[in-house]
Short mmCIF file of C-alpha atoms in Angstrom, two decimals:
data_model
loop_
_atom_site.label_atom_id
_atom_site.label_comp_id
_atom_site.label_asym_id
_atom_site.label_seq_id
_atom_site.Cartn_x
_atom_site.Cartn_y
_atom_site.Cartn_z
CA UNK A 1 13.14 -19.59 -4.61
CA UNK A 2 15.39 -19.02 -1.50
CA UNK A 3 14.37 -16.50 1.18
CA UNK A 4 16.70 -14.18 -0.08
CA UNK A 5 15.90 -13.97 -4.09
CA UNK A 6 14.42 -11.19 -5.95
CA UNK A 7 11.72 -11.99 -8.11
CA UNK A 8 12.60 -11.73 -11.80
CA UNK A 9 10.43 -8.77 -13.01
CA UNK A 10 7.62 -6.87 -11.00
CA UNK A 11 5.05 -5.30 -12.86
CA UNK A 12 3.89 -2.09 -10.97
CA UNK A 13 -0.09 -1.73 -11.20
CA UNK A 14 -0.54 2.14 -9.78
CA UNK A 15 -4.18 3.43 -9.76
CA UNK A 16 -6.31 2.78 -12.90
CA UNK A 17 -9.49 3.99 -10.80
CA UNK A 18 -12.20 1.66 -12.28
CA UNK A 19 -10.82 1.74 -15.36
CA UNK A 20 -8.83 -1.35 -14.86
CA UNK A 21 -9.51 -3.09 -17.65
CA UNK A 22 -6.36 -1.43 -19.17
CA UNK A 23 -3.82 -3.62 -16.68
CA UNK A 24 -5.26 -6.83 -18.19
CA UNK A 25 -3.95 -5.42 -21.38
CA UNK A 26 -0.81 -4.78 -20.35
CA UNK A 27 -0.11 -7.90 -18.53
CA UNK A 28 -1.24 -10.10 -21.95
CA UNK A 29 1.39 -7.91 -24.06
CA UNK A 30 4.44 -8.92 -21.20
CA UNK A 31 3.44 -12.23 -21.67
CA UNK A 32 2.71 -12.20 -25.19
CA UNK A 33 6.30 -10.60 -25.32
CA UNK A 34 8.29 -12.91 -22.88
CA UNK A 35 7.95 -9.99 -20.31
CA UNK A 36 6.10 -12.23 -18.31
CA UNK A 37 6.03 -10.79 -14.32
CA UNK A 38 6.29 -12.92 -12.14
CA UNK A 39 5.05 -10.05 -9.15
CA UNK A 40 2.38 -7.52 -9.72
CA UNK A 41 2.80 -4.97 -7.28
CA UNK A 42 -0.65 -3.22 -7.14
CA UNK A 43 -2.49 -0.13 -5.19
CA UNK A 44 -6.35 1.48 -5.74
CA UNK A 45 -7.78 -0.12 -8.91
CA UNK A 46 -4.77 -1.35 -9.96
CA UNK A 47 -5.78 -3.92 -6.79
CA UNK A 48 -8.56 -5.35 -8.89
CA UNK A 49 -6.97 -5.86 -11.82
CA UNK A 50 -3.95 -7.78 -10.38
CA UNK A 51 -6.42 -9.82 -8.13
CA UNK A 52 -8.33 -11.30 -11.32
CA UNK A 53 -5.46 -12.25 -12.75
CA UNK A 54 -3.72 -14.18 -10.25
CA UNK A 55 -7.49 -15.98 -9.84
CA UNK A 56 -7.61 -16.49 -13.54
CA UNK A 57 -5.94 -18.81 -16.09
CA UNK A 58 -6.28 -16.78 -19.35
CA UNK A 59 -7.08 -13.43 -21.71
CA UNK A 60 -10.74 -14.82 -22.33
CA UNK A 61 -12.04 -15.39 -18.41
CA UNK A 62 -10.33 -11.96 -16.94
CA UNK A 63 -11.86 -10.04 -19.59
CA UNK A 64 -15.09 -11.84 -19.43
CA UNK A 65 -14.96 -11.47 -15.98
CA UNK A 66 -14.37 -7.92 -16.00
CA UNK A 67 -17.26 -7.00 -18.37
CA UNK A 68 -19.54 -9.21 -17.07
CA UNK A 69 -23.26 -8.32 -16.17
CA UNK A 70 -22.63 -8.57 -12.30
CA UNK A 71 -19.69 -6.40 -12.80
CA UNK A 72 -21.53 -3.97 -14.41
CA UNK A 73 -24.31 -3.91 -12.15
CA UNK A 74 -21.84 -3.30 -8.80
CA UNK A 75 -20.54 -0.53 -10.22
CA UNK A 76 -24.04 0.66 -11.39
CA UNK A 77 -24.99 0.49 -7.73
CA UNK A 78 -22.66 2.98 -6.07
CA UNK A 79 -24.24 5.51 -4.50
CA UNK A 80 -23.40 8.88 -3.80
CA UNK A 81 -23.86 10.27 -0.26
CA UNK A 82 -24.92 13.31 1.76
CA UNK A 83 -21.06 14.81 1.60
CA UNK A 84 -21.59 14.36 -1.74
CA UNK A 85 -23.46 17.88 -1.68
CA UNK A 86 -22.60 20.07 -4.67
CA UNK A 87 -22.35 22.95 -2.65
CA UNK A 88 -20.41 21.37 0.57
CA UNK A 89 -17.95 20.10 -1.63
CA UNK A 90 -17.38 22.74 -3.45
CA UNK A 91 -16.66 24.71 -0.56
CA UNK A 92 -14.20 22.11 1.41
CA UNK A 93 -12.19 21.73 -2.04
CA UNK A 94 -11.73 25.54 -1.63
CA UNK A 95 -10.80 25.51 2.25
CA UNK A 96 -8.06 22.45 1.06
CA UNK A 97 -6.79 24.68 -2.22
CA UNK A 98 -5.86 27.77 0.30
CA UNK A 99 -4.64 26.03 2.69
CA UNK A 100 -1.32 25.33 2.49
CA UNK A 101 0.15 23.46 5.63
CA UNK A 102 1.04 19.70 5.24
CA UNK A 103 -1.75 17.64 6.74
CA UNK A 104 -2.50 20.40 9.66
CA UNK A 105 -5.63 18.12 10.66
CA UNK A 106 -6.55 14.90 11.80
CA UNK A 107 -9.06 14.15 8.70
CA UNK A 108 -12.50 12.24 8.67
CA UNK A 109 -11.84 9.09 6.40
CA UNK A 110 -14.57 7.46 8.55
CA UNK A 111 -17.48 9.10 7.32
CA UNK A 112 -16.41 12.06 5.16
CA UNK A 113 -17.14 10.53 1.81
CA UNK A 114 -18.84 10.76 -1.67
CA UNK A 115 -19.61 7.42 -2.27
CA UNK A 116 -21.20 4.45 -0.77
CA UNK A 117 -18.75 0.75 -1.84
CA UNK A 118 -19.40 -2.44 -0.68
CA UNK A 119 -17.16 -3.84 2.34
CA UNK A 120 -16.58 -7.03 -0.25
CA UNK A 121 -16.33 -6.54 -3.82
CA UNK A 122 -17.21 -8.96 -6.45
CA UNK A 123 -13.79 -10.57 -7.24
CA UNK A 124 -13.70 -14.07 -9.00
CA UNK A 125 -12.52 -17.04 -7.06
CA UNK A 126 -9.64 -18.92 -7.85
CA UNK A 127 -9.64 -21.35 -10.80
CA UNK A 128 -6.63 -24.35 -11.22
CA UNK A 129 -4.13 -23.04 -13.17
CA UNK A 130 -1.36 -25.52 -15.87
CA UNK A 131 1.24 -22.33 -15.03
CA UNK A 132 1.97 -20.90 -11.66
CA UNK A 133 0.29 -17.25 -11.69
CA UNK A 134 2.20 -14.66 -10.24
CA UNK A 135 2.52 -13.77 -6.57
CA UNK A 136 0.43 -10.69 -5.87
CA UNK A 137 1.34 -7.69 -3.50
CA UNK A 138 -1.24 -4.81 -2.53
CA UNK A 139 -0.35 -1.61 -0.61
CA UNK A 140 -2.67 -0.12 1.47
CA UNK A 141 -2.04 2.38 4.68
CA UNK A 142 -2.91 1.04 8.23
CA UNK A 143 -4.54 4.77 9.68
CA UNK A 144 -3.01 5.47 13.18
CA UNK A 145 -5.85 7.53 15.07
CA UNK A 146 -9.34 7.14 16.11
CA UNK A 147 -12.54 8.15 14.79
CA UNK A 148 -12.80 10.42 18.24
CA UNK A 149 -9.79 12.13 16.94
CA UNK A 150 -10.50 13.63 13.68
CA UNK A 151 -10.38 17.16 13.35
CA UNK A 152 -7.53 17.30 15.87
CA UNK A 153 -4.73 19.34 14.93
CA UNK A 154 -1.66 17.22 13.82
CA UNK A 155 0.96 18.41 15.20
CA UNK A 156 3.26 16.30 12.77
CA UNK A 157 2.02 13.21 14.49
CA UNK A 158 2.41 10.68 11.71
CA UNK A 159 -1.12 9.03 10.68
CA UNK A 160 -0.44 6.27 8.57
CA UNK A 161 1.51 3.07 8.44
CA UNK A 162 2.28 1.98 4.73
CA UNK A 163 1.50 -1.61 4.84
CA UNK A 164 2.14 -4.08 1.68
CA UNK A 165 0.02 -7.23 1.81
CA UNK A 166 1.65 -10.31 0.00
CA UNK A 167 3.46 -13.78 0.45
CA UNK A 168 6.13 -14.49 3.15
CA UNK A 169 9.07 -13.67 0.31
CA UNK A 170 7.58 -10.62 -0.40
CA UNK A 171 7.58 -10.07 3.62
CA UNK A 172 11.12 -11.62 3.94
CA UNK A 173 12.10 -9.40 1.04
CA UNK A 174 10.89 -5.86 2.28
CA UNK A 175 11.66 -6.27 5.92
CA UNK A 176 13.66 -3.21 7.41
CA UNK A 177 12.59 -1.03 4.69
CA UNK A 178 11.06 2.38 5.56
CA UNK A 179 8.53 3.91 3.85
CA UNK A 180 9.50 5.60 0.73
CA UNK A 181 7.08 8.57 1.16
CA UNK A 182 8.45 8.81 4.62
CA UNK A 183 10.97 10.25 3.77
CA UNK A 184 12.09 14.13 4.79
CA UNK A 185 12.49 15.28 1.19
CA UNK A 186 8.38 15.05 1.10
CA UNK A 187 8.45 17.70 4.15
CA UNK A 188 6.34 17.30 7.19
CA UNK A 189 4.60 14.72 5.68
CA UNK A 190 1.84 12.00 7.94
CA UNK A 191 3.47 8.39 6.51
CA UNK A 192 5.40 6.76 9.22
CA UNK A 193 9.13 5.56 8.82
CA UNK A 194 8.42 2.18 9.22
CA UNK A 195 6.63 -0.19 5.88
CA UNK A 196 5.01 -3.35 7.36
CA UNK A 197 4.06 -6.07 5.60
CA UNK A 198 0.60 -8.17 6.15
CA UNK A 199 0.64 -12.49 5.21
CA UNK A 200 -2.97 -13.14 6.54
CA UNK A 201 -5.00 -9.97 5.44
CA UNK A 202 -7.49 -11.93 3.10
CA UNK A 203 -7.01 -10.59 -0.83
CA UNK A 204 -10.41 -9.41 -1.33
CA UNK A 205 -10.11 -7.17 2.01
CA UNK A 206 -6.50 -6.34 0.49
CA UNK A 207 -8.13 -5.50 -2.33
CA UNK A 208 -10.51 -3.39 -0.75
CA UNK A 209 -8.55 -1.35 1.62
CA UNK A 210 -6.23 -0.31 -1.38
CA UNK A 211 -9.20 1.04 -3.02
CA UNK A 212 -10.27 3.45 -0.16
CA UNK A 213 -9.57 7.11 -1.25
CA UNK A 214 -9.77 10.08 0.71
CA UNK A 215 -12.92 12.23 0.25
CA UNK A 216 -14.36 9.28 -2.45
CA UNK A 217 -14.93 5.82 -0.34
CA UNK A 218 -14.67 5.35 3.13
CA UNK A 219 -12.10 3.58 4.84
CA UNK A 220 -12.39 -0.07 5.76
CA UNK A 221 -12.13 -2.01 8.66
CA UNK A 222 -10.64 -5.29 9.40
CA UNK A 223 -9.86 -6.50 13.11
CA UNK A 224 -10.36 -4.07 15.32
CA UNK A 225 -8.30 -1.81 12.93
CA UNK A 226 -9.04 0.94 9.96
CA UNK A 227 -7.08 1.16 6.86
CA UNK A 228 -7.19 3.66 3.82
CA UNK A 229 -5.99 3.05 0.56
CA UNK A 230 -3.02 2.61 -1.78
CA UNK A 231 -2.56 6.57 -2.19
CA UNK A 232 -0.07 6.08 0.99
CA UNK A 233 2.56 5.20 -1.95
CA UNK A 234 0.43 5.22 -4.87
CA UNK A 235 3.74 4.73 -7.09
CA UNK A 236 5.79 2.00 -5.29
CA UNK A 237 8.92 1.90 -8.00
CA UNK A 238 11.13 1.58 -4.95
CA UNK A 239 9.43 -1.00 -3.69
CA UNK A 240 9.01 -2.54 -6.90
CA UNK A 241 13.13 -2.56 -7.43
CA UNK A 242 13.50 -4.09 -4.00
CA UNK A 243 11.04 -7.15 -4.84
CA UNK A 244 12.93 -7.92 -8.35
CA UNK A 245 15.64 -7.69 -10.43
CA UNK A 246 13.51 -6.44 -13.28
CA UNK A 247 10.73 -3.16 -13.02
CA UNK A 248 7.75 -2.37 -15.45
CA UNK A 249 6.16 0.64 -14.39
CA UNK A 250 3.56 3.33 -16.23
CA UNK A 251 4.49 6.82 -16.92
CA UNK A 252 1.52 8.68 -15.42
CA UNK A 253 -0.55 12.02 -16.01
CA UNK A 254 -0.04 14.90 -14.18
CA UNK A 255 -2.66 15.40 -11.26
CA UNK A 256 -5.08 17.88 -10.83
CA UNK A 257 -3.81 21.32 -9.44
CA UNK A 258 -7.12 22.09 -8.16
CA UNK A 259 -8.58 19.07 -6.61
CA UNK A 260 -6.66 16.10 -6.29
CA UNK A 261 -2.95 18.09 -4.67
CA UNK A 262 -4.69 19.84 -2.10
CA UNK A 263 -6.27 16.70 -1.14
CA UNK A 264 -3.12 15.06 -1.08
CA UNK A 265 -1.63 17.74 0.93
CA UNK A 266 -4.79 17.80 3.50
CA UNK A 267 -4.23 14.24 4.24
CA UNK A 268 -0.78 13.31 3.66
CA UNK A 269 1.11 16.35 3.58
CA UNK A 270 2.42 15.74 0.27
CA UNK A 271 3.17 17.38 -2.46
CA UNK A 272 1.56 14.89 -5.46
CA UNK A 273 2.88 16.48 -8.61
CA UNK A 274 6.88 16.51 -7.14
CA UNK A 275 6.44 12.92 -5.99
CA UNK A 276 5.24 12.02 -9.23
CA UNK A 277 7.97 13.44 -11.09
CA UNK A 278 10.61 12.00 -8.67
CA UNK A 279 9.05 8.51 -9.45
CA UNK A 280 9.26 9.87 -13.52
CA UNK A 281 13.09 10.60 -12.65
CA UNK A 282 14.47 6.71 -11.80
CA UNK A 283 15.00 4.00 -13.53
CA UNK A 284 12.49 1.53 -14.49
CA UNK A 285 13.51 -1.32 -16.94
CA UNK A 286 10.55 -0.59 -18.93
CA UNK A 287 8.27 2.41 -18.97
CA UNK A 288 4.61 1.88 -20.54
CA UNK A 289 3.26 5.28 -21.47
CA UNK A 290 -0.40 6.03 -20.06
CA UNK A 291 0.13 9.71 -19.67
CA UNK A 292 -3.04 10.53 -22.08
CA UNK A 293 -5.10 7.71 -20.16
CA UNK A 294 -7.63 10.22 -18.87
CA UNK A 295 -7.70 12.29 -22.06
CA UNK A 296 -8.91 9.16 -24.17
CA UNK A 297 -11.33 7.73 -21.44
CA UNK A 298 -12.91 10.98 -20.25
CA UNK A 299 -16.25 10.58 -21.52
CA UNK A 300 -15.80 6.50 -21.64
CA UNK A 301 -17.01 3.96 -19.21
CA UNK A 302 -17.35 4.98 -15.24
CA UNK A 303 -18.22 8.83 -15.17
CA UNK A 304 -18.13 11.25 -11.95
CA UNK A 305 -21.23 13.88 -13.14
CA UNK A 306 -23.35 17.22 -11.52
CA UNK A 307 -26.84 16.34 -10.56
CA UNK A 308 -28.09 19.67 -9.90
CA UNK A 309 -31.50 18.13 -9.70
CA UNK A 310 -30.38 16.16 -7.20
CA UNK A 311 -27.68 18.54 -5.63
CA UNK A 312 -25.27 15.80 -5.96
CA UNK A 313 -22.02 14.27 -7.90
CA UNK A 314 -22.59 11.10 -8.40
CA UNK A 315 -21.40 8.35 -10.37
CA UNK A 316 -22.83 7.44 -13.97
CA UNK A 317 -21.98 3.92 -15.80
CA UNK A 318 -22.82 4.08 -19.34
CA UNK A 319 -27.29 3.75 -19.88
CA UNK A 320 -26.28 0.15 -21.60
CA UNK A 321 -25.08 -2.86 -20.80
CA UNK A 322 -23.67 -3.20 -24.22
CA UNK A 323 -21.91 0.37 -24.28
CA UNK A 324 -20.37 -0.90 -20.69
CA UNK A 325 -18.59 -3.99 -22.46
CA UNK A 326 -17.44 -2.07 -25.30
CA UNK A 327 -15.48 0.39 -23.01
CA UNK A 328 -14.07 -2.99 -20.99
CA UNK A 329 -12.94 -3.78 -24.80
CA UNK A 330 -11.70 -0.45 -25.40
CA UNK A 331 -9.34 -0.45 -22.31
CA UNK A 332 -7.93 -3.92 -22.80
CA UNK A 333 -6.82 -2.79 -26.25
CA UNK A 334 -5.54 0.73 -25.20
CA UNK A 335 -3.28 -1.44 -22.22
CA UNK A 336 -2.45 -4.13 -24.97
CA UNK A 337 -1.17 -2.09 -27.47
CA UNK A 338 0.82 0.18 -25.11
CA UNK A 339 2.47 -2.58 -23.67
CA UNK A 340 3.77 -3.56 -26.95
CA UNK A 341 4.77 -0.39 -27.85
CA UNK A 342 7.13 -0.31 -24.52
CA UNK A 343 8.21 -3.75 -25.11
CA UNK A 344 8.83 -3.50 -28.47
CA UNK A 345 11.29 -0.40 -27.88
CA UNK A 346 12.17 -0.26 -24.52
CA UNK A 347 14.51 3.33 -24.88
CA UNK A 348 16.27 5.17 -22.26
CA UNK A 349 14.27 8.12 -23.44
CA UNK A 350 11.33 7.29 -22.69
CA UNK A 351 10.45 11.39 -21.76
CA UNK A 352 10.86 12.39 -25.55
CA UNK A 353 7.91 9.96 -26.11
CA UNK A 354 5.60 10.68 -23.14
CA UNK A 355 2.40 11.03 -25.05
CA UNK A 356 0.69 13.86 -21.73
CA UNK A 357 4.07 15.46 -20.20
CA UNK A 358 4.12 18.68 -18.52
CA UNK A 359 6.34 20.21 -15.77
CA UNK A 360 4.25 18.33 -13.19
CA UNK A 361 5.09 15.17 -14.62
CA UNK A 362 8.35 15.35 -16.45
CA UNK A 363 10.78 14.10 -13.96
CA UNK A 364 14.58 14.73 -14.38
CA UNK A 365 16.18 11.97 -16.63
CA UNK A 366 17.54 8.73 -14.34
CA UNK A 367 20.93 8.48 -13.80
CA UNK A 368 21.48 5.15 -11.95
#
């Protein structure tokens, strides 16, 4: 591979959360199905998934590694915090609903948190592989202010740096390319023009900065500098198209009206729901539908609940280990058989078949 080559196909890994079990589905139906990528493009939990795979040589150790008993007990052990506060948060998710400026504030992604995570998580290490695995890329956001700064007015200063950690090709191949959320159609928005890329940030801190998310884990540090996570371009298809000739991407559920686009908008200044759509609108070679993800999953696995005795949300993993490795099971399968449904019938249009679309995810038909 010259300096200058695409990579064949680039399968797009965009959130997932913890429930990330459902990539390692989709990635054995591509191969199953000659859809083999050879780039997953990955950001938040999507980060996880794409990291066991590249360290592991088959179906059998990525799943086993994924319901494993250490597994389980990591994510048994996060911890909610003090900001965790039914009450507090309540009110701030109020304050961030009614107000509607773009980012008007420096925010606290140092300490203004739910949960307690681990600096390093519990990723496997590599094992020999007979066929080269595929190259790995994770996007995080480099944050461009100071812990003494927060709670500053903006002044659209821009905050964050969208950075992409990979391989020198995948370096070579995005360099000069701005930031697609930098754009001006997203408004007065806090990304900065300029993507870098990132050859010597270790995976598993990779892996970990893309996982930082405003107001749920803190932001992590690495050299003297502080990164947040893969929300910076949660949806990278224009990334994704200018890595390879080939895109796989999911179609995605709507987000939260209440909670999750005023965050957005605090932080980033963006408008969630319209950049979601506009990703819905282009043209991906193959779209796998997990628009009803959440609906199927809700009361499955990893589980954000009220403690009122407690005054806390905090994070519940099922009682069992048992139950834990049956949801692992139950998200491979959903991923699996998804993937072969897009495969199998990769059609034009794919909105007619979105299993969750409303008008905040229905984007406008592609028409390159």
């Amino acid at each position: 591979m010259n300096r200058t080559e695409k990579y064949q196909c680039c399968m797009v890994m965009a959130g997932g959360g913890f429930r990330f079990g459902y990539y390692l589905g989709m990635y054995a139906a591509a191969v199953e199905t000659n859809n083999k990528p050879d780039l997953l493009l990955a950001s938040c939990g999507g980060a996880i998934a794409a990291a066991v795979i590249q360290a592991l040589p088959d179906d059998a150790q990525r799943k086993a590694w994924v319901s494993s008993a250490a597994m389980y007990q990591f994510l048994c052990g996060l911890q909610s915090t003090p900001k965790a506060a039914i009450g507090r948060a309540f009110i701030h998710a109020v304050k961030r609903r009614l107000n509607i400026r773009p980012a008007p504030l420096i925010p606290d992604l140092f300490d203004d948190y739910f949960f307690d995570i681990p600096s390093q998580l519990p990723l496997p290490s590599p094992v020999s592989q007979t066929e080269n695995p595929p190259a790995v890329a994770i996007i995080g956001g480099k944050m461009l202010f100071s812990k003494d700064e927060v709670g500053q007015q903006r002044d659209q200063r821009k905050l964050f740096t969208e950075v992409v950690f990979g391989n020198p090709h995948t370096a070579a191949l995005l360099q000069g390319m701005h930031s697609p959320l930098s754009d001006t159609k997203w408004g007065q928005n806090a990304i900065a023009q300029q993507l870098q890329t990132d050859t010597g940030m270790p995976l598993s801190d990779a892996v970990r900065i893309s996982i930082s998310d405003m107001y749920y884990f803190p932001c992590h540090a690495h050299q003297a500098e502080h990164y947040t996570g893969g929300v910076v371009d949660l949806f990278p298809i224009e990334l994704a198209k200018r890595l390879a000739q080939r895109v796989i991407m999911e179609l995605k559920a709507p987000f939260n009206q209440a909670l999750s686009v005023p965050a957005w908008r605090t932080v980033l200044g963006i408008d969630a729901n319209h950049r979601l759509r506009h990703v819905h609108g282009q043209h991906a070679d193959v779209w796998i539908d997990a628009s009803d993800v959440d609906g199927l999953f809700d009361k499955r696995g990893m589980q954000m609940k009220v403690s009122w005795i407690r005054n806390r949300f905090s994070l519940l993993m099922p009682a069992r280990y048992e139950t834990y490795r049956e949801d692992v099971e139950a998200q491979w399968q959903y991923g699996y058989q998804r993937g072969l449904e897009a495969f199998s019938n990769p059609s034009p249009n794919y909105k007619l078949h979105m299993r969750h679309a409303t008008r905040h995810n229905r984007g406008h038909p592609a028409t390159e």
